[in-house]
Amino acid sequence: MVLIFVCLLLPCFVLSSEHNLTIDEDFEIEKQLKLLNKPAIKTIVENEDIFDCVDINKQPAFDHPSLKDHQIQLRPSSLPVGLFDNDMIKSSSRIKSMEVGLHESCPSGTVPIKRVEKEQLIGMRSSFKQYKIRPSSSSNVNDDASTTQRWATIHTPYKPYHQFWYYGASGLMGIYGFPGMQDTQFSSSGFWIANDDDLGHINHIVVGWAVDPKYNGDKNSRLMAGWTCDDFKSTGCMNNACPGFVQVSKDTPLGIAISPVSTYNGTQRDIELFVFRDPTTLNWWFLCGPDKKLVGYWPNDLFTTLAQYGTRLEFGGTAEYIGNSVFPPMGSGHFPYEGYSKSCLFQKVKYIDGDSRSDDLPLLEGTPRSDSPCYKAGDFTGSDNANNYFYFGGPGGIDC
Ligand SMILES: *[C@@H]1O[C@H](CO)[C@@H](O)[C@H](O)[C@H]1NC(C)=O
Ligand SMILES: *[C@@H]1O[C@H](CO)[C@@H](O)[C@H](O)[C@H]1NC(C)=O
């Protein structure tokens, strides 16, 4: 009897002293892990990453209370008009959109889900506002005095001067790596679609790439995507840390490492990402790469205000640190004035309107904004026969 008691308690005791978790917290985390990591039909290991091929109909998304009776959608009812157009006319040698994907696909009927490790869930309790990437326009960005997050972005006009509804966005952004980044730093580039019509229900979707050693246990640049329907107060998360996103791609999981990356003054590599609301099912689709590969979607039922449309778009980067650290590099780690192949280029900045048409974001509708001397967003510029673009980022440092 005594022996059993010790054996049962020992693992808990060891873990709780190692991570300073109480027995209750440890139990909660174990429960969550079990829920997130579904039984694998096959496991794919790439580099050090583990991807479980799980039954597409039993993936973690369907544990979300709003998705109990969700009818899975395997492809969009239609694609936005103009999504594939202009590319031929406007393509230039500067555009090298990378394919992202596992070398091996999951078997038919299954989808890859990056396995969530216990360390990640523990790390999320303390790191980076629990790994929730808000746009700079978030109303409660500064509600937490301990936060040290900065942005360099272009954003669409603020209300009440601007009444326009967005049904999607896309962009082609440079991707870089930060091998020297510290475990206490976080850097990410991408874009947000937000609806803050109702301040109690600020909804956003964010997609891009991120370097997040604390969460990932390494310094790889990874595909990231997140959602919330209350500005991350109690709903939503990044990647597969909570139920919500429905994975349909058999070879492009959220959180996949992207390599190789661009080199300063050398070969530039970009990823093109697309998000749009399906005009029929109203689900928000996420596509990636030159072939517009379907990654998956956020069911409409997850949202309140975004269930209808977005009111604001924001494109660029964000950087953060915790504890005794300094701000990390953002973009390429170099300021916009350095220009092509040195600063991070964000181009083909597009939006999707209520008629499901994809079009270039007009130059007058992208205002640069940065809230720190350590990062800048350059002018949003372009011409009729070239893609619109801007540069963003900076080195980070102490006095940011
Ligand atoms: C656990 O708590 C002790 C004392 O509060 C602290 O020194 C230690 O760094 C903590 N360990 C971890 C892993 O957080
Ligand atoms: C960039 O590369 C060019 C050609 O390789 C070289 O001449 C130049 O000095 C480099 N500039 C910087 C800032 O590294």
CSV table of C-alpha atoms and ligand atoms in Angstrom, one decimal:
chain,number,residue,atom,x,y,z
A,1,MET,CA,0.0,0.0,0.0
A,2,VAL,CA,2.8,2.4,1.0
A,3,LEU,CA,4.8,1.4,-2.1
A,4,ILE,CA,1.9,2.2,-4.5
A,5,PHE,CA,1.4,5.5,-2.8
A,6,VAL,CA,5.0,6.5,-3.3
A,7,CYS,CA,5.0,5.3,-6.9
A,8,LEU,CA,2.0,7.3,-7.7
A,9,LEU,CA,3.2,10.4,-6.0
A,10,LEU,CA,6.8,10.3,-7.1
A,11,PRO,CA,6.4,11.5,-10.7
A,12,CYS,CA,4.2,14.3,-9.6
A,13,PHE,CA,6.6,15.4,-6.9
A,14,VAL,CA,9.6,15.3,-9.3
A,15,LEU,CA,7.8,17.3,-12.0
A,16,SER,CA,6.3,19.8,-9.6
A,17,SER,CA,9.7,20.7,-8.1
A,18,GLU,CA,11.3,20.8,-11.5
A,19,HIS,CA,8.8,23.2,-13.0
A,20,ASN,CA,7.3,24.7,-9.8
A,21,LEU,CA,3.9,23.3,-10.8
A,22,THR,CA,1.4,22.3,-8.2
A,23,ILE,CA,-0.1,18.9,-8.4
A,24,ASP,CA,-3.3,20.4,-9.7
A,25,GLU,CA,-1.5,22.4,-12.4
A,26,ASP,CA,0.4,19.3,-13.5
A,27,PHE,CA,-2.8,17.4,-13.7
A,28,GLU,CA,-4.4,20.1,-15.8
A,29,ILE,CA,-1.5,20.2,-18.2
A,30,GLU,CA,-1.5,16.4,-18.6
A,31,LYS,CA,-5.2,16.5,-19.3
A,32,GLN,CA,-4.7,19.2,-21.9
A,33,LEU,CA,-1.8,17.3,-23.6
A,34,LYS,CA,-4.0,14.2,-23.9
A,35,LEU,CA,-6.7,16.2,-25.5
A,36,LEU,CA,-4.4,18.0,-28.0
A,37,ASN,CA,-2.3,14.9,-28.9
A,38,LYS,CA,-4.7,12.5,-30.6
A,39,PRO,CA,-3.8,8.9,-31.3
A,40,ALA,CA,-1.6,8.8,-34.4
A,41,ILE,CA,-2.2,6.5,-37.4
A,42,LYS,CA,1.3,7.3,-38.5
A,43,THR,CA,4.1,9.5,-37.1
A,44,ILE,CA,6.3,11.6,-39.3
A,45,VAL,CA,9.6,12.8,-37.8
A,46,GLU,CA,11.3,15.6,-39.7
A,47,ASN,CA,14.5,17.0,-38.2
A,48,GLU,CA,13.5,17.0,-34.5
A,49,ASP,CA,9.9,17.7,-35.1
A,50,ILE,CA,7.2,15.1,-34.5
A,51,PHE,CA,4.0,15.2,-36.6
A,52,ASP,CA,1.2,12.9,-35.8
A,53,CYS,CA,-1.1,11.8,-38.7
A,54,VAL,CA,-4.5,11.8,-37.0
A,55,ASP,CA,-7.9,11.0,-38.4
A,56,ILE,CA,-9.1,14.1,-40.2
A,57,ASN,CA,-12.5,13.8,-38.5
A,58,LYS,CA,-11.0,13.3,-35.0
A,59,GLN,CA,-8.5,16.1,-35.1
A,60,PRO,CA,-8.2,18.4,-32.0
A,61,ALA,CA,-10.3,21.2,-33.6
A,62,PHE,CA,-13.4,19.2,-33.0
A,63,ASP,CA,-12.9,19.3,-29.3
A,64,HIS,CA,-13.9,23.0,-29.4
A,65,PRO,CA,-17.4,23.2,-27.9
A,66,SER,CA,-18.7,25.3,-30.9
A,67,LEU,CA,-17.6,22.6,-33.3
A,68,LYS,CA,-19.3,19.5,-31.9
A,69,ASP,CA,-21.6,19.2,-35.0
A,70,HIS,CA,-19.3,20.8,-37.4
A,71,GLN,CA,-19.4,19.5,-41.0
A,72,ILE,CA,-15.8,19.4,-42.2
A,73,GLN,CA,-15.1,21.2,-45.5
A,74,LEU,CA,-12.4,19.8,-47.6
A,75,ARG,CA,-12.0,22.7,-50.1
A,76,PRO,CA,-13.4,26.2,-50.5
A,77,SER,CA,-16.7,26.6,-52.3
A,78,SER,CA,-14.9,29.1,-54.5
A,79,LEU,CA,-11.7,31.1,-54.7
A,80,PRO,CA,-11.6,34.8,-54.6
A,81,VAL,CA,-11.5,36.4,-58.1
A,82,GLY,CA,-8.1,37.7,-59.0
A,83,LEU,CA,-6.2,35.5,-56.5
A,84,PHE,CA,-4.3,33.8,-59.3
A,85,ASP,CA,-4.5,36.6,-61.9
A,86,ASN,CA,-2.1,39.5,-62.0
A,87,ASP,CA,0.7,37.2,-60.9
A,88,MET,CA,1.8,36.5,-64.5
A,89,ILE,CA,1.7,40.1,-65.5
A,90,LYS,CA,3.4,41.4,-62.4
A,91,SER,CA,5.9,38.7,-61.7
A,92,SER,CA,9.5,39.8,-61.5
A,93,SER,CA,12.7,38.1,-60.6
A,94,ARG,CA,12.3,39.5,-57.1
A,95,ILE,CA,9.5,37.1,-56.3
A,96,LYS,CA,10.6,33.7,-55.1
A,97,SER,CA,7.7,32.3,-53.2
A,98,MET,CA,8.8,29.2,-51.3
A,99,GLU,CA,6.9,25.9,-51.1
A,100,VAL,CA,6.3,24.9,-47.6
A,101,GLY,CA,5.6,21.3,-46.6
A,102,LEU,CA,6.7,18.0,-45.1
A,103,HIS,CA,8.8,15.8,-47.3
A,104,GLU,CA,6.3,13.0,-46.7
A,105,SER,CA,2.5,13.3,-46.7
A,106,CYS,CA,0.2,11.8,-44.1
A,107,PRO,CA,-1.9,8.8,-45.4
A,108,SER,CA,-5.3,9.5,-47.0
A,109,GLY,CA,-7.9,10.4,-44.4
A,110,THR,CA,-5.4,11.8,-41.9
A,111,VAL,CA,-3.7,15.2,-41.4
A,112,PRO,CA,-0.4,16.1,-39.7
A,113,ILE,CA,-0.6,17.8,-36.3
A,114,LYS,CA,2.6,18.9,-34.7
A,115,ARG,CA,2.8,17.1,-31.4
A,116,VAL,CA,2.5,19.4,-28.4
A,117,GLU,CA,5.2,18.7,-25.8
A,118,LYS,CA,4.6,19.2,-22.1
A,119,GLU,CA,7.4,21.7,-22.0
A,120,GLN,CA,5.5,23.9,-24.4
A,121,LEU,CA,2.3,24.0,-22.4
A,122,ILE,CA,4.4,24.8,-19.3
A,123,GLY,CA,6.3,27.5,-21.2
A,124,MET,CA,3.1,29.1,-22.4
A,125,ARG,CA,2.0,29.8,-18.9
A,126,SER,CA,4.8,32.3,-18.5
A,127,SER,CA,6.0,33.3,-21.9
A,128,PHE,CA,5.0,36.1,-24.3
A,129,LYS,CA,1.5,36.7,-23.0
A,130,GLN,CA,1.0,33.0,-23.4
A,131,TYR,CA,2.1,33.1,-27.0
A,132,LYS,CA,-0.7,35.3,-28.3
A,133,ILE,CA,0.3,37.6,-31.1
A,134,ARG,CA,-1.9,40.7,-31.1
A,135,PRO,CA,-2.0,43.4,-33.7
A,136,SER,CA,-0.7,46.8,-32.6
A,137,SER,CA,-4.2,48.1,-33.0
A,138,SER,CA,-5.4,45.9,-30.1
A,139,SER,CA,-7.2,48.0,-27.6
A,140,ASN,CA,-5.8,46.3,-24.5
A,141,VAL,CA,-2.2,45.8,-25.8
A,142,ASN,CA,-0.9,47.8,-22.9
A,143,ASP,CA,-3.2,46.3,-20.3
A,144,ASP,CA,-0.4,44.2,-18.9
A,145,ALA,CA,2.5,46.2,-17.5
A,146,SER,CA,4.9,43.3,-17.8
A,147,THR,CA,4.5,43.2,-21.6
A,148,THR,CA,7.3,44.4,-23.7
A,149,GLN,CA,6.0,44.0,-27.3
A,150,ARG,CA,6.7,46.3,-30.2
A,151,TRP,CA,5.4,46.5,-33.8
A,152,ALA,CA,6.5,47.9,-37.1
A,153,THR,CA,3.6,47.5,-39.5
A,154,ILE,CA,1.4,49.2,-42.1
A,155,HIS,CA,-2.3,49.3,-41.2
A,156,THR,CA,-5.5,50.3,-42.9
A,157,PRO,CA,-7.3,53.5,-41.8
A,158,TYR,CA,-9.0,53.7,-38.5
A,159,LYS,CA,-12.6,54.3,-38.0
A,160,PRO,CA,-14.6,56.5,-37.8
A,161,TYR,CA,-13.1,58.0,-41.0
A,162,HIS,CA,-13.0,54.7,-42.8
A,163,GLN,CA,-15.9,52.3,-43.1
A,164,PHE,CA,-14.7,49.4,-45.1
A,165,TRP,CA,-15.1,45.7,-44.7
A,166,TYR,CA,-12.4,43.1,-45.5
A,167,TYR,CA,-13.1,39.5,-46.4
A,168,GLY,CA,-9.5,38.4,-46.6
A,169,ALA,CA,-5.9,39.5,-47.2
A,170,SER,CA,-2.7,38.2,-48.6
A,171,GLY,CA,1.0,39.1,-48.9
A,172,LEU,CA,4.4,37.8,-49.9
A,173,MET,CA,7.0,38.4,-47.1
A,174,GLY,CA,10.7,37.8,-46.7
A,175,ILE,CA,11.6,35.1,-44.3
A,176,TYR,CA,14.8,35.2,-42.2
A,177,GLY,CA,16.4,33.3,-39.3
A,178,PHE,CA,17.9,34.5,-36.1
A,179,PRO,CA,20.3,31.9,-34.9
A,180,GLY,CA,21.6,34.2,-32.2
A,181,MET,CA,18.2,34.7,-30.6
A,182,GLN,CA,17.9,34.2,-26.9
A,183,ASP,CA,15.3,31.8,-25.3
A,184,THR,CA,13.6,34.8,-23.8
A,185,GLN,CA,13.0,36.6,-27.1
A,186,PHE,CA,10.3,36.3,-29.7
A,187,SER,CA,10.0,37.7,-33.2
A,188,SER,CA,7.4,37.3,-35.9
A,189,SER,CA,6.3,38.7,-39.2
A,190,GLY,CA,2.9,38.3,-41.0
A,191,PHE,CA,-0.5,39.9,-41.2
A,192,TRP,CA,-3.7,40.3,-39.2
A,193,ILE,CA,-7.3,40.5,-40.1
A,194,ALA,CA,-9.2,42.0,-37.2
A,195,ASN,CA,-12.7,43.1,-36.4
A,196,ASP,CA,-13.0,45.4,-33.3
A,197,ASP,CA,-16.5,46.7,-34.0
A,198,ASP,CA,-17.5,45.4,-30.6
A,199,LEU,CA,-14.9,46.2,-28.1
A,200,GLY,CA,-15.9,43.3,-25.9
A,201,HIS,CA,-15.4,40.9,-28.8
A,202,ILE,CA,-12.2,41.8,-30.6
A,203,ASN,CA,-11.7,39.1,-33.2
A,204,HIS,CA,-8.5,38.4,-35.1
A,205,ILE,CA,-6.7,36.0,-37.3
A,206,VAL,CA,-3.0,36.2,-37.7
A,207,VAL,CA,-0.7,34.3,-40.0
A,208,GLY,CA,3.0,34.5,-40.8
A,209,TRP,CA,6.3,33.1,-39.6
A,210,ALA,CA,7.8,33.2,-36.1
A,211,VAL,CA,11.0,32.4,-34.2
A,212,ASP,CA,10.0,31.5,-30.7
A,213,PRO,CA,12.7,29.5,-28.9
A,214,LYS,CA,10.8,29.4,-25.6
A,215,TYR,CA,7.7,27.7,-27.2
A,216,ASN,CA,9.4,25.6,-29.8
A,217,GLY,CA,12.6,24.6,-28.0
A,218,ASP,CA,14.7,25.8,-31.0
A,219,LYS,CA,15.4,28.8,-33.2
A,220,ASN,CA,13.8,27.7,-36.4
A,221,SER,CA,11.6,30.1,-38.4
A,222,ARG,CA,8.2,28.4,-38.4
A,223,LEU,CA,4.9,28.8,-40.1
A,224,MET,CA,2.5,30.3,-37.6
A,225,ALA,CA,-1.3,31.0,-37.5
A,226,GLY,CA,-3.6,32.0,-34.7
A,227,TRP,CA,-7.1,33.2,-33.9
A,228,THR,CA,-9.2,34.7,-31.1
A,229,CYS,CA,-12.6,36.1,-30.6
A,230,ASP,CA,-11.9,38.2,-27.5
A,231,ASP,CA,-8.4,39.6,-28.1
A,232,PHE,CA,-6.9,36.5,-26.5
A,233,LYS,CA,-8.4,37.2,-23.1
A,234,SER,CA,-9.8,33.7,-22.8
A,235,THR,CA,-10.2,32.3,-26.4
A,236,GLY,CA,-7.9,31.3,-29.1
A,237,CYS,CA,-4.2,30.5,-29.4
A,238,MET,CA,-1.4,30.1,-31.8
A,239,ASN,CA,-1.0,27.1,-34.0
A,240,ASN,CA,-2.3,23.9,-32.4
A,241,ALA,CA,-2.0,24.9,-28.8
A,242,CYS,CA,-5.8,24.8,-28.5
A,243,PRO,CA,-8.7,23.4,-30.5
A,244,GLY,CA,-10.1,25.5,-33.3
A,245,PHE,CA,-8.2,25.4,-36.6
A,246,VAL,CA,-9.3,22.6,-38.9
A,247,GLN,CA,-6.3,21.1,-40.7
A,248,VAL,CA,-7.0,19.8,-44.3
A,249,SER,CA,-3.6,19.7,-45.8
A,250,LYS,CA,-1.9,16.3,-45.6
A,251,ASP,CA,1.6,17.8,-45.7
A,252,THR,CA,1.6,21.4,-44.4
A,253,PRO,CA,1.0,21.5,-40.7
A,254,LEU,CA,0.9,24.7,-38.6
A,255,GLY,CA,4.3,25.1,-36.8
A,256,ILE,CA,6.3,23.5,-39.6
A,257,ALA,CA,9.9,24.7,-39.8
A,258,ILE,CA,10.7,26.7,-43.0
A,259,SER,CA,14.2,26.5,-44.5
A,260,PRO,CA,16.3,27.6,-46.0
A,261,VAL,CA,15.8,31.3,-45.1
A,262,SER,CA,17.0,34.5,-46.7
A,263,THR,CA,20.6,35.7,-46.2
A,264,TYR,CA,21.5,39.3,-45.7
A,265,ASN,CA,22.6,40.8,-49.1
A,266,GLY,CA,22.3,37.3,-50.5
A,267,THR,CA,19.5,35.0,-51.8
A,268,GLN,CA,16.1,36.2,-50.7
A,269,ARG,CA,13.3,33.8,-49.9
A,270,ASP,CA,9.7,34.6,-49.4
A,271,ILE,CA,6.5,33.0,-48.3
A,272,GLU,CA,3.1,34.0,-49.7
A,273,LEU,CA,0.2,33.6,-47.4
A,274,PHE,CA,-3.6,34.0,-48.1
A,275,VAL,CA,-6.6,34.2,-45.8
A,276,PHE,CA,-10.1,34.6,-47.1
A,277,ARG,CA,-13.6,34.0,-45.9
A,278,ASP,CA,-15.5,31.4,-47.9
A,279,PRO,CA,-18.5,33.2,-49.4
A,280,THR,CA,-20.8,30.2,-48.9
A,281,THR,CA,-19.7,28.4,-45.7
A,282,LEU,CA,-18.3,31.6,-44.2
A,283,ASN,CA,-15.3,29.7,-42.9
A,284,TRP,CA,-11.9,31.5,-43.0
A,285,TRP,CA,-9.5,29.7,-45.2
A,286,PHE,CA,-5.7,29.7,-44.9
A,287,LEU,CA,-3.6,29.0,-48.1
A,288,CYS,CA,0.1,29.1,-48.6
A,289,GLY,CA,2.8,29.1,-51.2
A,290,PRO,CA,2.9,29.8,-54.9
A,291,ASP,CA,0.4,27.1,-55.6
A,292,LYS,CA,-2.0,28.5,-53.0
A,293,LYS,CA,-2.0,25.2,-51.1
A,294,LEU,CA,-5.0,24.7,-48.8
A,295,VAL,CA,-3.7,24.4,-45.3
A,296,GLY,CA,-7.0,24.5,-43.5
A,297,TYR,CA,-9.6,26.9,-42.1
A,298,TRP,CA,-11.0,28.5,-39.0
A,299,PRO,CA,-14.7,27.6,-38.8
A,300,ASN,CA,-17.1,30.6,-38.8
A,301,ASP,CA,-18.5,29.3,-35.5
A,302,LEU,CA,-15.3,30.3,-33.7
A,303,PHE,CA,-15.9,33.9,-34.2
A,304,THR,CA,-18.4,36.7,-33.2
A,305,THR,CA,-17.5,39.9,-35.2
A,306,LEU,CA,-15.2,38.2,-37.7
A,307,ALA,CA,-18.0,35.8,-38.5
A,308,GLN,CA,-19.2,38.7,-40.7
A,309,TYR,CA,-16.1,40.5,-41.9
A,310,GLY,CA,-12.9,42.2,-40.9
A,311,THR,CA,-12.7,45.9,-40.2
A,312,ARG,CA,-9.0,46.3,-40.2
A,313,LEU,CA,-5.8,44.8,-41.8
A,314,GLU,CA,-2.3,45.1,-40.5
A,315,PHE,CA,0.9,43.8,-42.2
A,316,GLY,CA,4.4,43.7,-40.8
A,317,GLY,CA,6.3,42.4,-37.7
A,318,THR,CA,6.2,42.2,-34.0
A,319,ALA,CA,8.9,41.5,-31.4
A,320,GLU,CA,8.9,40.8,-27.7
A,321,TYR,CA,11.0,39.6,-24.8
A,322,ILE,CA,10.4,38.4,-21.3
A,323,GLY,CA,12.5,38.7,-18.2
A,324,ASN,CA,16.0,40.2,-18.2
A,325,SER,CA,16.6,40.4,-21.9
A,326,VAL,CA,16.6,42.9,-24.8
A,327,PHE,CA,14.5,43.3,-27.9
A,328,PRO,CA,15.3,40.8,-30.6
A,329,PRO,CA,15.7,41.5,-34.3
A,330,MET,CA,12.5,41.9,-36.4
A,331,GLY,CA,12.1,41.3,-40.1
A,332,SER,CA,15.7,40.7,-41.3
A,333,GLY,CA,17.1,42.6,-38.4
A,334,HIS,CA,17.8,45.6,-40.6
A,335,PHE,CA,16.0,48.9,-41.1
A,336,PRO,CA,13.9,49.7,-44.2
A,337,TYR,CA,16.3,52.3,-45.5
A,338,GLU,CA,18.8,49.5,-46.4
A,339,GLY,CA,16.4,48.3,-49.1
A,340,TYR,CA,16.3,45.2,-51.2
A,341,SER,CA,18.0,42.0,-50.0
A,342,LYS,CA,18.9,43.7,-46.7
A,343,SER,CA,15.7,44.8,-45.1
A,344,CYS,CA,12.6,42.5,-44.9
A,345,LEU,CA,10.4,43.1,-48.0
A,346,PHE,CA,6.6,42.7,-47.7
A,347,GLN,CA,5.0,42.8,-51.2
A,348,LYS,CA,1.8,41.8,-53.0
A,349,VAL,CA,-0.2,43.3,-50.2
A,350,LYS,CA,-3.8,42.5,-51.1
A,351,TYR,CA,-7.2,42.5,-49.6
A,352,ILE,CA,-10.5,40.7,-50.6
A,353,ASP,CA,-13.7,42.7,-50.8
A,354,GLY,CA,-17.4,41.8,-50.3
A,355,ASP,CA,-17.7,40.6,-53.9
A,356,SER,CA,-14.9,38.1,-53.2
A,357,ARG,CA,-12.5,40.0,-55.4
A,358,SER,CA,-8.8,40.0,-54.5
A,359,ASP,CA,-7.1,43.3,-55.3
A,360,ASP,CA,-3.9,45.3,-54.4
A,361,LEU,CA,-4.3,47.3,-51.2
A,362,PRO,CA,-4.4,50.9,-52.4
A,363,LEU,CA,-1.2,52.8,-51.4
A,364,LEU,CA,-3.3,55.4,-49.6
A,365,GLU,CA,-4.8,52.7,-47.4
A,366,GLY,CA,-1.6,51.5,-45.8
A,367,THR,CA,-0.1,53.8,-43.2
A,368,PRO,CA,3.3,52.9,-41.7
A,369,ARG,CA,3.5,52.7,-38.0
A,370,SER,CA,6.2,51.8,-35.5
A,371,ASP,CA,6.2,52.4,-31.8
A,372,SER,CA,9.9,52.1,-31.2
A,373,PRO,CA,13.2,53.5,-32.5
A,374,CYS,CA,14.5,50.0,-32.8
A,375,TYR,CA,12.1,49.0,-35.6
A,376,LYS,CA,10.6,50.9,-38.5
A,377,ALA,CA,8.0,50.4,-41.2
A,378,GLY,CA,9.0,52.1,-44.5
A,379,ASP,CA,6.6,53.8,-46.9
A,380,PHE,CA,4.0,51.8,-48.5
A,381,THR,CA,4.8,52.3,-52.2
A,382,GLY,CA,4.7,50.8,-55.7
A,383,SER,CA,3.3,51.6,-59.1
A,384,ASP,CA,0.6,50.5,-61.5
A,385,ASN,CA,2.7,47.8,-63.2
A,386,ALA,CA,4.6,46.7,-60.1
A,387,ASN,CA,3.5,45.1,-56.9
A,388,ASN,CA,2.9,47.3,-53.9
A,389,TYR,CA,5.4,46.8,-51.2
A,390,PHE,CA,7.1,48.1,-48.0
A,391,TYR,CA,10.1,47.2,-46.0
A,392,PHE,CA,10.0,46.7,-42.2
A,393,GLY,CA,12.0,45.6,-39.2
A,394,GLY,CA,15.1,46.5,-37.3
A,395,PRO,CA,17.8,45.2,-35.0
A,396,GLY,CA,16.1,45.5,-31.6
A,397,GLY,CA,18.3,46.2,-28.6
A,398,ILE,CA,18.0,47.9,-25.2
A,399,ASP,CA,16.4,51.3,-25.7
A,400,CYS,CA,13.3,50.3,-27.6
B,1,LIG,C1,11.2,27.4,-9.0
B,1,LIG,O1,11.1,28.3,-7.9
B,1,LIG,C2,12.4,28.7,-7.3
B,1,LIG,C3,12.1,29.5,-6.0
B,1,LIG,O2,11.0,30.3,-6.2
B,1,LIG,C4,13.2,29.4,-8.3
B,1,LIG,O3,14.5,29.8,-7.8
B,1,LIG,C5,13.4,28.5,-9.6
B,1,LIG,O4,14.1,29.2,-10.6
B,1,LIG,C6,12.0,28.1,-10.1
B,1,LIG,N1,12.3,27.1,-11.1
B,1,LIG,C7,11.7,27.2,-12.3
B,1,LIG,C8,12.0,26.1,-13.3
B,1,LIG,O5,10.8,28.1,-12.6
B,2,LIG,C1,26.6,43.1,-50.9
B,2,LIG,O1,27.0,42.2,-51.9
B,2,LIG,C2,27.7,42.8,-52.9
B,2,LIG,C3,28.0,41.8,-54.0
B,2,LIG,O2,28.3,40.5,-53.5
B,2,LIG,C4,29.0,43.4,-52.3
B,2,LIG,O3,29.8,44.0,-53.3
B,2,LIG,C5,28.7,44.4,-51.2
B,2,LIG,O4,29.8,44.9,-50.6
B,2,LIG,C6,27.7,43.7,-50.2
B,2,LIG,N1,27.3,44.7,-49.3
B,2,LIG,C7,27.2,44.6,-48.0
B,2,LIG,C8,26.6,45.7,-47.2
B,2,LIG,O5,27.5,43.5,-47.4
